[in-house]
Coordinates of C-alpha atoms in Angstrom, one line a residue:
Chain V
M186 CA 0.0 0.0 0.0
D187 CA 2.5 2.5 1.2
T188 CA 5.1 1.6 -1.5
D189 CA 2.2 1.7 -4.0
F190 CA 1.3 5.2 -2.9
H191 CA 4.9 6.5 -3.1
H192 CA 5.2 5.0 -6.6
R193 CA 2.0 6.6 -7.7
L194 CA 2.9 10.0 -6.2
A195 CA 6.2 9.9 -8.0
S196 CA 4.5 8.8 -11.2
V197 CA 2.0 11.6 -11.2
A198 CA 4.7 14.1 -10.3
G199 CA 6.6 13.0 -13.4
E200 CA 3.5 13.5 -15.6
I201 CA 2.9 17.0 -14.0
E202 CA 6.5 17.9 -14.6
A203 CA 6.1 17.0 -18.3
M204 CA 2.9 19.0 -18.5
L205 CA 4.5 22.0 -16.9
V206 CA 7.4 21.8 -19.5
T207 CA 4.8 21.5 -22.3
I208 CA 3.1 24.7 -21.0
F209 CA 6.4 26.6 -20.7
D210 CA 7.4 25.4 -24.2
V211 CA 4.4 26.9 -25.9
A212 CA 5.7 29.5 -28.4
T213 CA 4.1 33.0 -28.0
D214 CA 4.2 36.0 -30.2
P215 CA 5.8 38.1 -28.9
P216 CA 8.1 35.7 -27.1
V217 CA 8.5 35.7 -23.3
P218 CA 11.6 37.7 -22.4
P219 CA 14.4 35.1 -21.8
R220 CA 15.2 36.3 -18.3
L221 CA 11.6 36.0 -17.2
M222 CA 11.1 32.6 -18.8
A223 CA 14.3 31.3 -17.1
A224 CA 13.2 32.6 -13.7
M225 CA 9.7 31.1 -14.2
R226 CA 11.1 27.7 -15.0
Y227 CA 13.6 28.0 -12.1
A228 CA 10.7 28.6 -9.7
V229 CA 8.5 25.8 -11.0
L230 CA 10.4 22.9 -12.5
G231 CA 12.4 20.1 -10.8
G232 CA 11.1 20.2 -7.3
G233 CA 8.3 19.6 -5.0
K234 CA 6.1 16.6 -4.3
R235 CA 3.3 18.0 -6.5
L236 CA 0.8 17.1 -3.8
R237 CA -1.8 19.5 -5.0
P238 CA -1.7 18.2 -8.6
F239 CA -1.8 14.7 -7.2
L240 CA -5.0 15.4 -5.4
V241 CA -6.6 16.9 -8.5
F242 CA -5.4 13.9 -10.5
E243 CA -6.4 11.1 -8.1
T244 CA -9.8 12.6 -7.3
A245 CA -10.6 13.0 -11.0
R246 CA -9.4 9.4 -11.6
L247 CA -11.6 8.0 -8.8
L248 CA -14.6 9.5 -10.7
K249 CA -13.2 8.5 -14.2
G250 CA -12.7 12.1 -15.2
E251 CA -10.7 13.1 -18.3
E252 CA -7.0 12.5 -17.6
E253 CA -5.7 15.4 -19.8
T254 CA -8.1 17.8 -18.1
A255 CA -6.8 16.6 -14.7
L256 CA -3.1 17.0 -15.7
R257 CA -3.6 20.5 -17.0
A258 CA -5.7 21.5 -14.0
G259 CA -3.0 19.9 -11.8
A260 CA -0.3 22.0 -13.6
A261 CA -2.4 25.1 -13.1
I262 CA -2.7 24.6 -9.4
E263 CA 1.0 23.9 -9.1
L264 CA 1.7 27.2 -10.9
I265 CA -0.4 29.0 -8.3
H266 CA 1.4 27.2 -5.5
A267 CA 4.7 28.1 -7.0
Y268 CA 3.8 31.8 -7.5
S269 CA 2.8 31.9 -3.8
L270 CA 6.1 30.4 -2.7
V271 CA 8.1 33.0 -4.8
H272 CA 6.1 35.9 -3.3
D273 CA 6.1 34.5 0.3
D274 CA 9.9 34.2 0.2
L275 CA 10.3 37.9 -0.7
P276 CA 12.3 40.1 1.7
S277 CA 9.2 42.1 2.5
M278 CA 7.3 38.9 3.3
D279 CA 9.0 35.8 5.0
D280 CA 12.5 36.8 3.8
D281 CA 13.7 33.3 2.9
D282 CA 16.9 32.5 1.1
L283 CA 16.4 28.8 0.6
R284 CA 13.5 26.9 -1.1
R285 CA 13.5 23.2 -2.1
G286 CA 17.2 23.2 -1.4
K287 CA 18.0 26.0 -3.9
P288 CA 18.3 29.8 -3.5
T289 CA 14.9 31.4 -3.6
V290 CA 14.0 33.3 -6.8
H291 CA 14.9 36.7 -5.5
R292 CA 18.3 35.4 -4.4
A293 CA 19.1 33.5 -7.6
F294 CA 17.8 36.4 -9.8
D295 CA 16.6 39.6 -8.1
E296 CA 13.7 41.0 -6.2
A297 CA 12.0 42.7 -9.1
T298 CA 12.2 39.6 -11.2
A299 CA 10.8 37.6 -8.4
V300 CA 7.7 39.9 -8.1
L301 CA 7.2 39.5 -11.9
V302 CA 7.7 35.8 -11.9
G303 CA 5.0 35.3 -9.3
D304 CA 2.7 37.6 -11.2
A305 CA 3.3 35.8 -14.5
L306 CA 2.9 32.4 -13.0
Q307 CA -0.5 33.3 -11.5
T308 CA -1.6 34.6 -14.9
L309 CA -0.3 31.4 -16.6
A310 CA -2.3 29.3 -14.3
F311 CA -5.6 30.9 -15.4
E312 CA -4.5 31.0 -19.0
T313 CA -3.8 27.3 -18.8
L314 CA -7.3 26.5 -17.5
A315 CA -9.0 28.8 -20.0
D316 CA -7.4 27.1 -22.9
P317 CA -9.7 24.7 -24.8
A318 CA -7.0 22.1 -24.6
T319 CA -7.9 21.7 -20.9
S320 CA -11.4 20.6 -21.7
G321 CA -13.8 20.7 -24.6
D322 CA -16.5 21.8 -22.2
A323 CA -16.2 25.5 -21.5
A324 CA -18.4 25.2 -18.5
I325 CA -15.9 22.9 -16.9
R326 CA -13.0 25.3 -17.7
A327 CA -14.9 28.2 -16.2
R328 CA -15.8 26.2 -13.1
L329 CA -12.2 25.2 -12.6
I330 CA -11.1 28.8 -12.9
A331 CA -13.7 29.9 -10.3
L332 CA -12.6 27.2 -7.9
L333 CA -8.9 28.0 -8.2
A334 CA -9.5 31.7 -7.9
R335 CA -11.6 31.3 -4.8
A336 CA -8.9 29.1 -3.2
A337 CA -6.1 31.4 -4.1
G338 CA -7.6 34.8 -3.5
A339 CA -8.3 37.3 -0.8
A340 CA -10.7 34.9 1.1
G341 CA -8.3 32.0 0.6
M342 CA -4.5 31.7 0.3
A343 CA -3.7 35.4 -0.1
G344 CA -6.0 36.3 2.7
G345 CA -4.4 33.7 4.9
Q346 CA -0.9 35.1 4.3
M347 CA -2.3 38.5 5.3
L348 CA -3.6 37.1 8.6
D349 CA -0.2 35.4 9.1
L350 CA 1.6 38.7 8.6
E351 CA -0.8 40.4 11.0
A352 CA -0.4 37.6 13.6
E353 CA 3.3 38.3 13.6
G354 CA 2.9 42.0 13.8
R355 CA 5.3 42.4 10.8
F356 CA 4.3 45.9 9.8
A357 CA 5.6 49.3 10.7
G358 CA 4.1 49.8 14.2
G359 CA 2.6 46.3 14.2
V360 CA 2.8 44.0 17.2
P361 CA 2.5 40.2 17.3
V362 CA -1.0 39.0 18.3
D363 CA -1.7 35.9 20.4
L364 CA -4.3 34.0 18.5
D365 CA -6.6 31.4 20.0
A366 CA -7.0 27.9 18.5
G367 CA -10.1 29.1 16.5
A368 CA -8.2 32.0 14.9
I369 CA -5.2 29.8 14.1
R370 CA -7.5 27.2 12.4
Q371 CA -9.1 30.0 10.4
L372 CA -5.7 31.4 9.3
Q373 CA -4.4 28.0 8.3
A374 CA -7.6 26.9 6.6
M375 CA -7.1 30.0 4.4
K376 CA -3.3 30.1 4.0
T377 CA -2.7 26.4 3.1
G378 CA -6.0 24.6 3.5
A379 CA -7.9 26.4 0.8
L380 CA -5.6 25.4 -2.1
L381 CA -5.4 21.7 -0.9
A382 CA -9.2 21.6 -0.5
G383 CA -9.5 23.4 -3.9
A384 CA -7.4 20.7 -5.5
V385 CA -9.8 18.0 -4.4
E386 CA -12.8 20.1 -5.6
M387 CA -11.2 20.6 -8.9
G388 CA -10.7 16.9 -9.3
A389 CA -14.4 16.3 -8.2
T390 CA -15.4 18.9 -10.9
I391 CA -13.4 17.2 -13.6
G392 CA -15.0 13.9 -12.6
R393 CA -18.5 15.5 -12.6
A394 CA -19.3 14.3 -9.1
D395 CA -22.9 14.3 -8.0
A396 CA -23.8 16.4 -5.0
E397 CA -23.3 13.6 -2.5
R398 CA -19.9 12.6 -3.7
Y399 CA -18.9 16.3 -4.2
Q400 CA -19.7 17.0 -0.5
A401 CA -17.9 13.9 0.7
L402 CA -14.7 14.9 -1.3
Q403 CA -15.0 18.5 -0.1
A404 CA -15.0 17.3 3.6
Y405 CA -12.0 15.1 2.8
G406 CA -10.1 17.9 1.3
R407 CA -10.8 20.3 4.1
A408 CA -9.7 17.9 6.8
L409 CA -6.6 16.9 4.7
G410 CA -5.7 20.6 4.3
A411 CA -5.9 21.2 8.1
A412 CA -3.8 18.1 8.8
F413 CA -1.2 19.2 6.3
Q414 CA -0.5 22.5 8.1
I415 CA -0.2 20.9 11.5
A416 CA 2.2 18.3 10.1
D417 CA 4.1 21.2 8.5
D418 CA 4.3 23.0 11.8
I419 CA 5.5 19.9 13.6
L420 CA 8.1 19.4 10.9
D421 CA 9.2 23.0 11.3
V422 CA 10.0 22.3 15.0
E423 CA 11.5 18.8 14.6
A424 CA 13.1 18.4 11.1
S425 CA 16.4 19.8 10.0
S426 CA 16.8 22.4 7.4
A427 CA 18.7 19.8 5.2
E428 CA 15.7 17.5 5.3
L429 CA 13.2 20.2 4.3
G430 CA 15.4 22.1 1.9
K431 CA 14.3 25.4 3.5
A432 CA 14.9 27.2 6.7
T433 CA 13.3 25.6 9.8
G434 CA 12.6 26.7 13.3
K435 CA 11.6 30.2 12.0
D436 CA 8.0 30.2 12.9
A437 CA 8.4 29.8 16.7
G438 CA 11.0 32.5 16.8
R439 CA 8.7 34.9 15.0
G440 CA 5.8 34.1 17.3
K441 CA 3.7 32.8 14.4
G442 CA 0.3 31.5 15.4
T443 CA 0.5 27.7 15.1
L444 CA -1.3 25.0 17.0
V445 CA 2.1 23.5 17.8
G446 CA 3.2 26.8 19.4
L447 CA -0.1 27.1 21.3
W448 CA -0.4 23.5 22.5
G449 CA 3.1 21.9 22.1
V450 CA 4.0 19.0 19.8
A451 CA 2.3 16.2 21.7
Q452 CA -1.2 17.7 21.7
A453 CA -0.8 18.8 18.1
R454 CA -0.1 15.2 17.2
V455 CA -3.4 14.2 18.8
E456 CA -5.2 16.8 16.7
L457 CA -3.4 15.6 13.6
G458 CA -4.6 12.1 14.2
R459 CA -8.1 13.4 14.7
L460 CA -8.0 15.3 11.4
V461 CA -6.7 12.3 9.5
A462 CA -9.7 10.3 10.8
E463 CA -11.9 13.2 9.8
A464 CA -10.5 13.1 6.3
L465 CA -11.0 9.3 6.0
A466 CA -14.6 9.1 7.2
P467 CA -16.3 10.7 4.2
L468 CA -14.4 8.4 1.8
A469 CA -16.5 5.4 3.0
V470 CA -19.0 6.1 0.2
F471 CA -16.3 5.2 -2.4
G472 CA -15.1 1.9 -1.0
S473 CA -11.6 0.6 -1.8
E474 CA -11.4 2.6 -5.0
A475 CA -10.5 5.6 -2.8
D476 CA -7.6 3.8 -1.1
I477 CA -5.1 6.1 -2.8
L478 CA -6.8 9.2 -1.4
R479 CA -6.8 7.5 2.0
A480 CA -3.0 7.0 1.6
A481 CA -2.7 10.6 0.6
A482 CA -4.3 11.7 3.9
R483 CA -2.0 9.5 5.9
F484 CA 1.1 10.6 3.9
T485 CA 0.1 14.3 4.5
A486 CA 0.2 13.7 8.3
E487 CA 3.3 11.4 8.4
R488 CA 5.7 12.8 5.9
R489 CA 9.2 13.8 6.9
S490 CA 9.7 16.6 4.5
Chain J
M218 CA -18.2 65.4 -30.2
D219 CA -15.5 66.1 -27.7
T220 CA -17.8 67.2 -25.0
D221 CA -19.9 64.1 -25.8
F222 CA -16.8 61.9 -25.5
H223 CA -15.8 63.3 -22.1
H224 CA -19.4 62.9 -20.8
R225 CA -19.5 59.4 -22.0
L226 CA -16.0 58.5 -20.5
A227 CA -17.2 59.9 -17.1
S228 CA -20.5 58.1 -17.4
V229 CA -18.8 54.7 -18.1
A230 CA -16.3 55.4 -15.3
G231 CA -19.2 55.8 -12.9
E232 CA -20.7 52.6 -13.9
I233 CA -17.4 50.8 -13.6
E234 CA -16.8 52.3 -10.2
A235 CA -20.2 51.0 -9.1
M236 CA -19.5 47.5 -10.5
L237 CA -16.1 47.4 -8.7
V238 CA -17.9 48.3 -5.4
T239 CA -20.4 45.6 -6.1
I240 CA -17.6 43.1 -6.6
F241 CA -15.7 44.1 -3.4
D242 CA -19.0 44.0 -1.5
V243 CA -19.6 40.3 -2.2
A244 CA -19.7 38.5 1.1
T245 CA -17.3 35.6 1.3
D246 CA -17.0 32.7 3.8
P247 CA -14.4 33.1 5.3
P248 CA -14.4 36.9 5.0
V249 CA -11.5 38.7 3.4
P250 CA -9.2 40.1 6.2
P251 CA -10.2 43.7 6.8
R252 CA -6.6 45.1 6.3
L253 CA -6.4 43.3 2.9
M254 CA -9.9 44.4 1.8
A255 CA -9.1 48.0 2.8
A256 CA -5.9 48.1 0.9
M257 CA -7.5 46.4 -2.2
R258 CA -10.3 49.1 -2.2
Y259 CA -7.7 51.8 -1.7
A260 CA -5.7 50.6 -4.7
V261 CA -8.8 50.4 -7.0
L262 CA -11.6 52.8 -6.1
G263 CA -12.0 56.5 -6.6
G264 CA -9.4 57.1 -9.3
G265 CA -8.3 56.7 -12.8
K266 CA -9.9 57.4 -16.1
R267 CA -11.0 53.7 -16.5
L268 CA -9.9 53.9 -20.1
R269 CA -9.5 50.1 -20.5
P270 CA -13.1 49.4 -19.2
F271 CA -14.3 52.2 -21.5
L272 CA -12.7 50.4 -24.5
V273 CA -14.3 47.1 -23.5
F274 CA -17.7 48.7 -22.9
E275 CA -17.8 50.9 -26.1
T276 CA -16.5 48.1 -28.3
A277 CA -19.1 45.8 -27.0
R278 CA -21.8 48.4 -27.4
L279 CA -20.9 49.1 -31.0
L280 CA -21.6 45.4 -31.6
K281 CA -24.7 45.3 -29.4
G282 CA -23.1 43.0 -26.9
E283 CA -24.5 42.4 -23.4
E284 CA -24.0 45.5 -21.2
E285 CA -23.7 43.5 -17.9
T286 CA -21.0 41.3 -19.5
A287 CA -19.1 44.4 -20.7
L288 CA -19.3 46.1 -17.3
R289 CA -18.0 43.0 -15.5
A290 CA -15.3 42.4 -18.1
G291 CA -14.4 46.1 -17.8
A292 CA -14.1 45.8 -14.0
A293 CA -11.9 42.7 -14.4
I294 CA -9.5 44.4 -16.7
E295 CA -9.3 47.4 -14.4
L296 CA -8.5 45.0 -11.5
I297 CA -5.6 43.7 -13.6
H298 CA -4.5 47.3 -14.4
A299 CA -4.7 48.3 -10.7
Y300 CA -2.7 45.2 -9.6
S301 CA 0.0 46.1 -12.1
L302 CA 0.3 49.6 -10.8
V303 CA 0.6 48.4 -7.2
H304 CA 3.4 46.0 -8.1
D305 CA 5.1 48.4 -10.5
D306 CA 5.2 51.0 -7.7
L307 CA 7.0 48.7 -5.3
P308 CA 10.5 49.7 -4.0
S309 CA 12.1 46.8 -5.9
M310 CA 10.4 47.9 -9.1
D311 CA 9.8 51.6 -10.0
D312 CA 9.9 52.7 -6.4
D313 CA 7.1 55.3 -6.6
D314 CA 5.6 57.1 -3.7
L315 CA 2.7 58.8 -5.5
R316 CA -0.1 57.4 -7.6
R317 CA -3.3 59.2 -8.7
G318 CA -2.4 61.9 -6.3
K319 CA -2.3 59.6 -3.3
P320 CA 0.5 57.7 -1.5
T321 CA 1.1 54.4 -3.3
V322 CA -0.2 51.2 -1.5
H323 CA 3.2 50.3 0.0
R324 CA 3.5 53.8 1.4
A325 CA -0.1 54.0 2.7
F326 CA 0.0 50.4 4.1
D327 CA 3.3 48.5 3.8
E328 CA 5.3 46.6 1.3
A329 CA 4.1 43.1 2.2
T330 CA 0.5 44.2 2.0
A331 CA 1.1 45.8 -1.4
V332 CA 2.5 42.5 -2.7
L333 CA -0.6 40.7 -1.4
V334 CA -3.0 43.3 -2.7
G335 CA -1.6 43.0 -6.2
D336 CA -1.8 39.2 -6.0
A337 CA -5.3 39.2 -4.7
L338 CA -6.5 41.8 -7.3
Q339 CA -5.2 39.7 -10.1
T340 CA -7.0 36.6 -8.7
L341 CA -10.2 38.6 -8.3
A342 CA -10.1 39.7 -11.9
F343 CA -10.2 36.1 -13.1
E344 CA -12.7 35.1 -10.5
T345 CA -15.0 37.9 -11.7
L346 CA -14.8 36.7 -15.3
A347 CA -15.3 33.1 -14.4
D348 CA -18.5 33.9 -12.5
P349 CA -21.7 33.0 -14.3
A350 CA -23.0 36.5 -13.5
T351 CA -20.6 37.7 -16.2
S352 CA -22.2 35.8 -19.0
G353 CA -24.6 32.9 -19.2
D354 CA -22.4 31.6 -22.0
A355 CA -19.4 29.7 -20.4
A356 CA -17.5 29.8 -23.7
I357 CA -17.6 33.6 -23.7
R358 CA -16.4 33.6 -20.1
A359 CA -13.5 31.3 -20.9
R360 CA -12.6 33.3 -24.0
L361 CA -12.5 36.5 -22.0
I362 CA -10.3 34.9 -19.4
A363 CA -7.9 33.6 -22.1
L364 CA -7.7 37.1 -23.7
L365 CA -7.1 38.9 -20.4
A366 CA -4.5 36.3 -19.3
R367 CA -2.6 36.6 -22.6
A368 CA -2.6 40.4 -22.4
A369 CA -1.4 40.5 -18.8
G370 CA 1.0 37.6 -18.7
A371 CA 4.7 36.9 -19.5
A372 CA 4.3 37.6 -23.2
G373 CA 2.2 40.7 -22.5
M374 CA 2.2 43.2 -19.6
A375 CA 4.4 41.3 -17.2
G376 CA 6.9 40.5 -19.9
G377 CA 7.0 44.2 -21.0
Q378 CA 7.8 45.2 -17.4
M379 CA 10.6 42.7 -17.4
L380 CA 12.0 44.2 -20.7
D381 CA 11.7 47.7 -19.2
L382 CA 13.7 46.7 -16.1
E383 CA 16.3 45.1 -18.3
A384 CA 16.5 48.2 -20.5
E385 CA 17.3 50.3 -17.4
G386 CA 19.8 47.8 -16.2
R387 CA 18.1 47.8 -12.8
F388 CA 19.6 44.5 -11.5
A389 CA 22.6 43.7 -9.5
G390 CA 25.3 43.9 -12.1
G391 CA 22.9 45.1 -14.8
V392 CA 23.7 48.0 -17.1
P393 CA 21.2 50.2 -19.0
V394 CA 20.8 49.0 -22.6
D395 CA 20.3 51.4 -25.6
L396 CA 17.3 50.1 -27.4
D397 CA 16.6 50.8 -31.1
A398 CA 13.1 51.9 -32.2
G399 CA 12.0 48.4 -33.0
A400 CA 13.0 47.1 -29.5
I401 CA 11.2 50.1 -27.9
R402 CA 8.1 49.4 -29.9
Q403 CA 8.1 45.8 -28.8
L404 CA 8.7 46.6 -25.2
Q405 CA 5.8 49.1 -25.2
A406 CA 3.5 46.9 -27.2
M407 CA 3.8 44.4 -24.4
K408 CA 4.0 46.7 -21.3
T409 CA 1.1 48.9 -22.0
G410 CA -0.2 48.1 -25.5
A411 CA -1.3 44.5 -24.8
L412 CA -3.8 45.4 -22.1
L413 CA -5.3 48.2 -24.2
A414 CA -5.5 46.1 -27.3
G415 CA -6.9 43.3 -25.1
A416 CA -9.7 45.5 -23.8
V417 CA -10.8 46.1 -27.4
E418 CA -10.6 42.4 -28.1
M419 CA -12.7 41.6 -25.0
G420 CA -15.3 44.0 -26.2
A421 CA -15.3 42.4 -29.7
T422 CA -15.7 39.0 -28.1
I423 CA -18.6 40.2 -26.0
G424 CA -20.2 41.6 -29.1
R425 CA -19.5 38.3 -31.0
A426 CA -17.8 40.1 -33.8
D427 CA -17.4 38.2 -37.1
A428 CA -13.8 37.6 -38.3
E429 CA -13.7 40.8 -40.4
R430 CA -14.9 43.1 -37.7
Y431 CA -12.7 41.3 -35.1
Q432 CA -9.6 42.0 -37.2
A433 CA -10.5 45.6 -37.8
L434 CA -11.0 46.2 -34.0
Q435 CA -7.8 44.3 -33.3
A436 CA -5.9 46.6 -35.6
Y437 CA -7.6 49.6 -34.0
G438 CA -6.7 48.4 -30.5
R439 CA -3.0 47.8 -31.3
A440 CA -2.5 51.2 -32.9
L441 CA -4.3 52.9 -30.0
G442 CA -2.1 51.0 -27.5
A443 CA 1.0 52.2 -29.2
A444 CA -0.3 55.8 -29.4
F445 CA -1.1 55.7 -25.7
Q446 CA 2.4 54.9 -24.6
I447 CA 4.0 57.6 -26.8
A448 CA 1.5 60.1 -25.4
D449 CA 2.4 59.0 -21.9
D450 CA 6.1 59.4 -22.6
I451 CA 5.5 63.0 -24.0
L452 CA 3.4 63.8 -20.9
D453 CA 6.2 62.4 -18.7
V454 CA 8.6 65.0 -20.2
E455 CA 6.1 67.9 -20.5
A456 CA 3.5 67.7 -17.8
S457 CA 3.9 68.6 -14.1
S458 CA 3.7 66.1 -11.3
A459 CA 0.6 67.9 -10.0
E460 CA -1.2 67.4 -13.3
L461 CA -0.5 63.7 -13.4
G462 CA -0.8 62.8 -9.8
K463 CA 2.5 60.9 -10.0
A464 CA 6.2 61.5 -10.3
T465 CA 7.2 62.9 -13.7
G466 CA 10.5 63.3 -15.5
K467 CA 11.7 60.0 -14.0
D468 CA 12.0 58.0 -17.2
A469 CA 14.6 60.2 -18.9
G470 CA 16.7 60.3 -15.8
R471 CA 16.7 56.5 -15.6
G472 CA 17.6 56.0 -19.3
K473 CA 14.3 54.2 -20.0
G474 CA 13.9 53.2 -23.6
T475 CA 11.2 55.5 -24.9
L476 CA 10.7 56.9 -28.4
V477 CA 10.7 60.4 -26.9
G478 CA 14.1 59.7 -25.5
L479 CA 15.4 58.3 -28.7
W480 CA 13.9 60.8 -31.1
G481 CA 12.9 63.9 -29.1
V482 CA 9.4 65.2 -28.5
A483 CA 8.8 66.7 -32.0
Q484 CA 9.4 63.5 -33.9
A485 CA 7.5 61.5 -31.3
R486 CA 4.5 63.7 -32.0
V487 CA 4.7 62.9 -35.7
E488 CA 4.7 59.2 -34.9
L489 CA 1.8 59.8 -32.5
G490 CA -0.2 61.4 -35.3
R491 CA 0.6 58.5 -37.6
L492 CA -0.6 56.0 -35.0
V493 CA -3.9 57.8 -34.5
A494 CA -4.5 57.6 -38.2
E495 CA -3.6 53.9 -38.1
A496 CA -6.1 53.4 -35.4
L497 CA -8.9 55.3 -37.2
A498 CA -8.4 53.6 -40.6
P499 CA -9.8 50.1 -39.8
L500 CA -12.9 51.7 -38.2
A501 CA -14.2 52.7 -41.6
V502 CA -16.1 49.5 -41.8
F503 CA -18.3 50.6 -38.9
G504 CA -19.4 54.0 -40.2
S505 CA -20.5 56.7 -37.8
E506 CA -21.5 54.2 -35.1
A507 CA -17.8 54.0 -34.2
D508 CA -17.4 57.7 -33.6
I509 CA -16.9 57.1 -29.9
L510 CA -14.0 54.8 -30.6
R511 CA -12.5 57.4 -32.9
A512 CA -12.8 60.0 -30.2
A513 CA -11.1 57.5 -27.8
A514 CA -8.1 57.2 -30.1
R515 CA -7.8 61.0 -30.4
F516 CA -8.3 61.4 -26.7
T517 CA -5.5 58.9 -26.0
A518 CA -3.1 60.9 -28.1
E519 CA -4.2 64.4 -26.8
R520 CA -4.9 63.9 -23.1
R521 CA -3.1 66.1 -20.6
S522 CA -3.1 63.6 -17.8

């Protein structure tokens, strides 16, 4: 089972990598300036577990949705994820020098290029979904765009990053704020949860899930998203920088609102177990065909990087 | 004619303002963090001529396209324009303190908020277009998204900003580059021209233009976009900061590649006149019904702010 899951995760990552290369290789008139194209590829290719595309792909596959649609939608959500990492790493944001074991985009290139790379990757994500190559059904394309925009926007990922900056008091005159568990859950549901849950919803849309199955998958995606962030926060405390390929132990030092910070690692692990169970429960309706999604939820909680 | 045009420009700007307020007022669950929402509204509302929405709206109206679709598409392109201004003003980009007579977003709020505001405005633009409220026809929605993404992305606006930064040598180790007229035209066609031409194409799409009319409008939009940038560069040399509500005379000091810098104001004016004629010619097919688009081309060249 576990070996099977890791094999599958790597296999889908390979297909997504190929799709991302295909998307970057599309000739445009006028051409993309070489420096911008090089920095966009640097930010996206050759790294990451591609967990969000995996969730799109496997959710769609469970429902026998179009594979090409799922791969292109997976690539689009990965472009959004990559843009958010580039901008979050900026000096004015989290000020990180290392990402996936490489210098961050603003270190490898420069800050202005990093701003533009993030902007252009976001645009490319929506351009990819709008393309008729993604699906012959324009209603599916529009629905995928709406889902991705909601997950990424001011009430989703970008809004969560805003709450995170506020929690840390990282403004002129700002002071760190002690958040309670409810506020931390809200922040994390937006900052990381929304895009992971959105990946599952995109897969369910590609598979044309009926209302019952859609809601079951939605519940799965939300619980998985919450579990992901707690696992991330535990890793931030316990794993080494070398294992993660990025700086660790930064969150606690900055007073970031995490459940690990509020409760300690032991209680956070209990909550993590509870969330994995919450993710698995709604999958009962699918029987053993959803085993790969079950494995994804466990992997999310147990990963070491 | 001229009075009529200014009346109409102000009237459409009012309708776009109302549409933007409507879009910002949509309740979300979870809500947008108040600081982010305040900064997004600050960046977008209460300023600007709304020229891009005007072009969407009047092009669609010429072809008897859906008014609501045109207003929502106009709001979406203005959100993209506003995001680009917020990011272009950042310290790592053009480093401007003043925009539309007010402090720029990173001065009024802070730099991290300005990055997030730009990101979230871009997302909101695509979310607005994907919404069924924009058009009952999903194929129209998807086509508008594709057009806007192409105009804004790495081979359009964002790519043009990259070329502009390169021309100025504004990187560590970078040196300003002397561009010839062809390279300047290319840079400007991307940086400003693409979004203006895209506005016209969006209007033509909403009006379901046939191939002949679409191509005529496309030619109009491209010439208008080129004229706009030359007029802007002349204004940068001749107008006062108070008239424009932003810093002026900066481009020459930085060695930016402009046709005014290359040729001087007098010859740039000749080119401007040629481009206005180039914009007007393809409109012949529409007769007097296109007078408002003719006035828009003249206004673009003759405006004082």
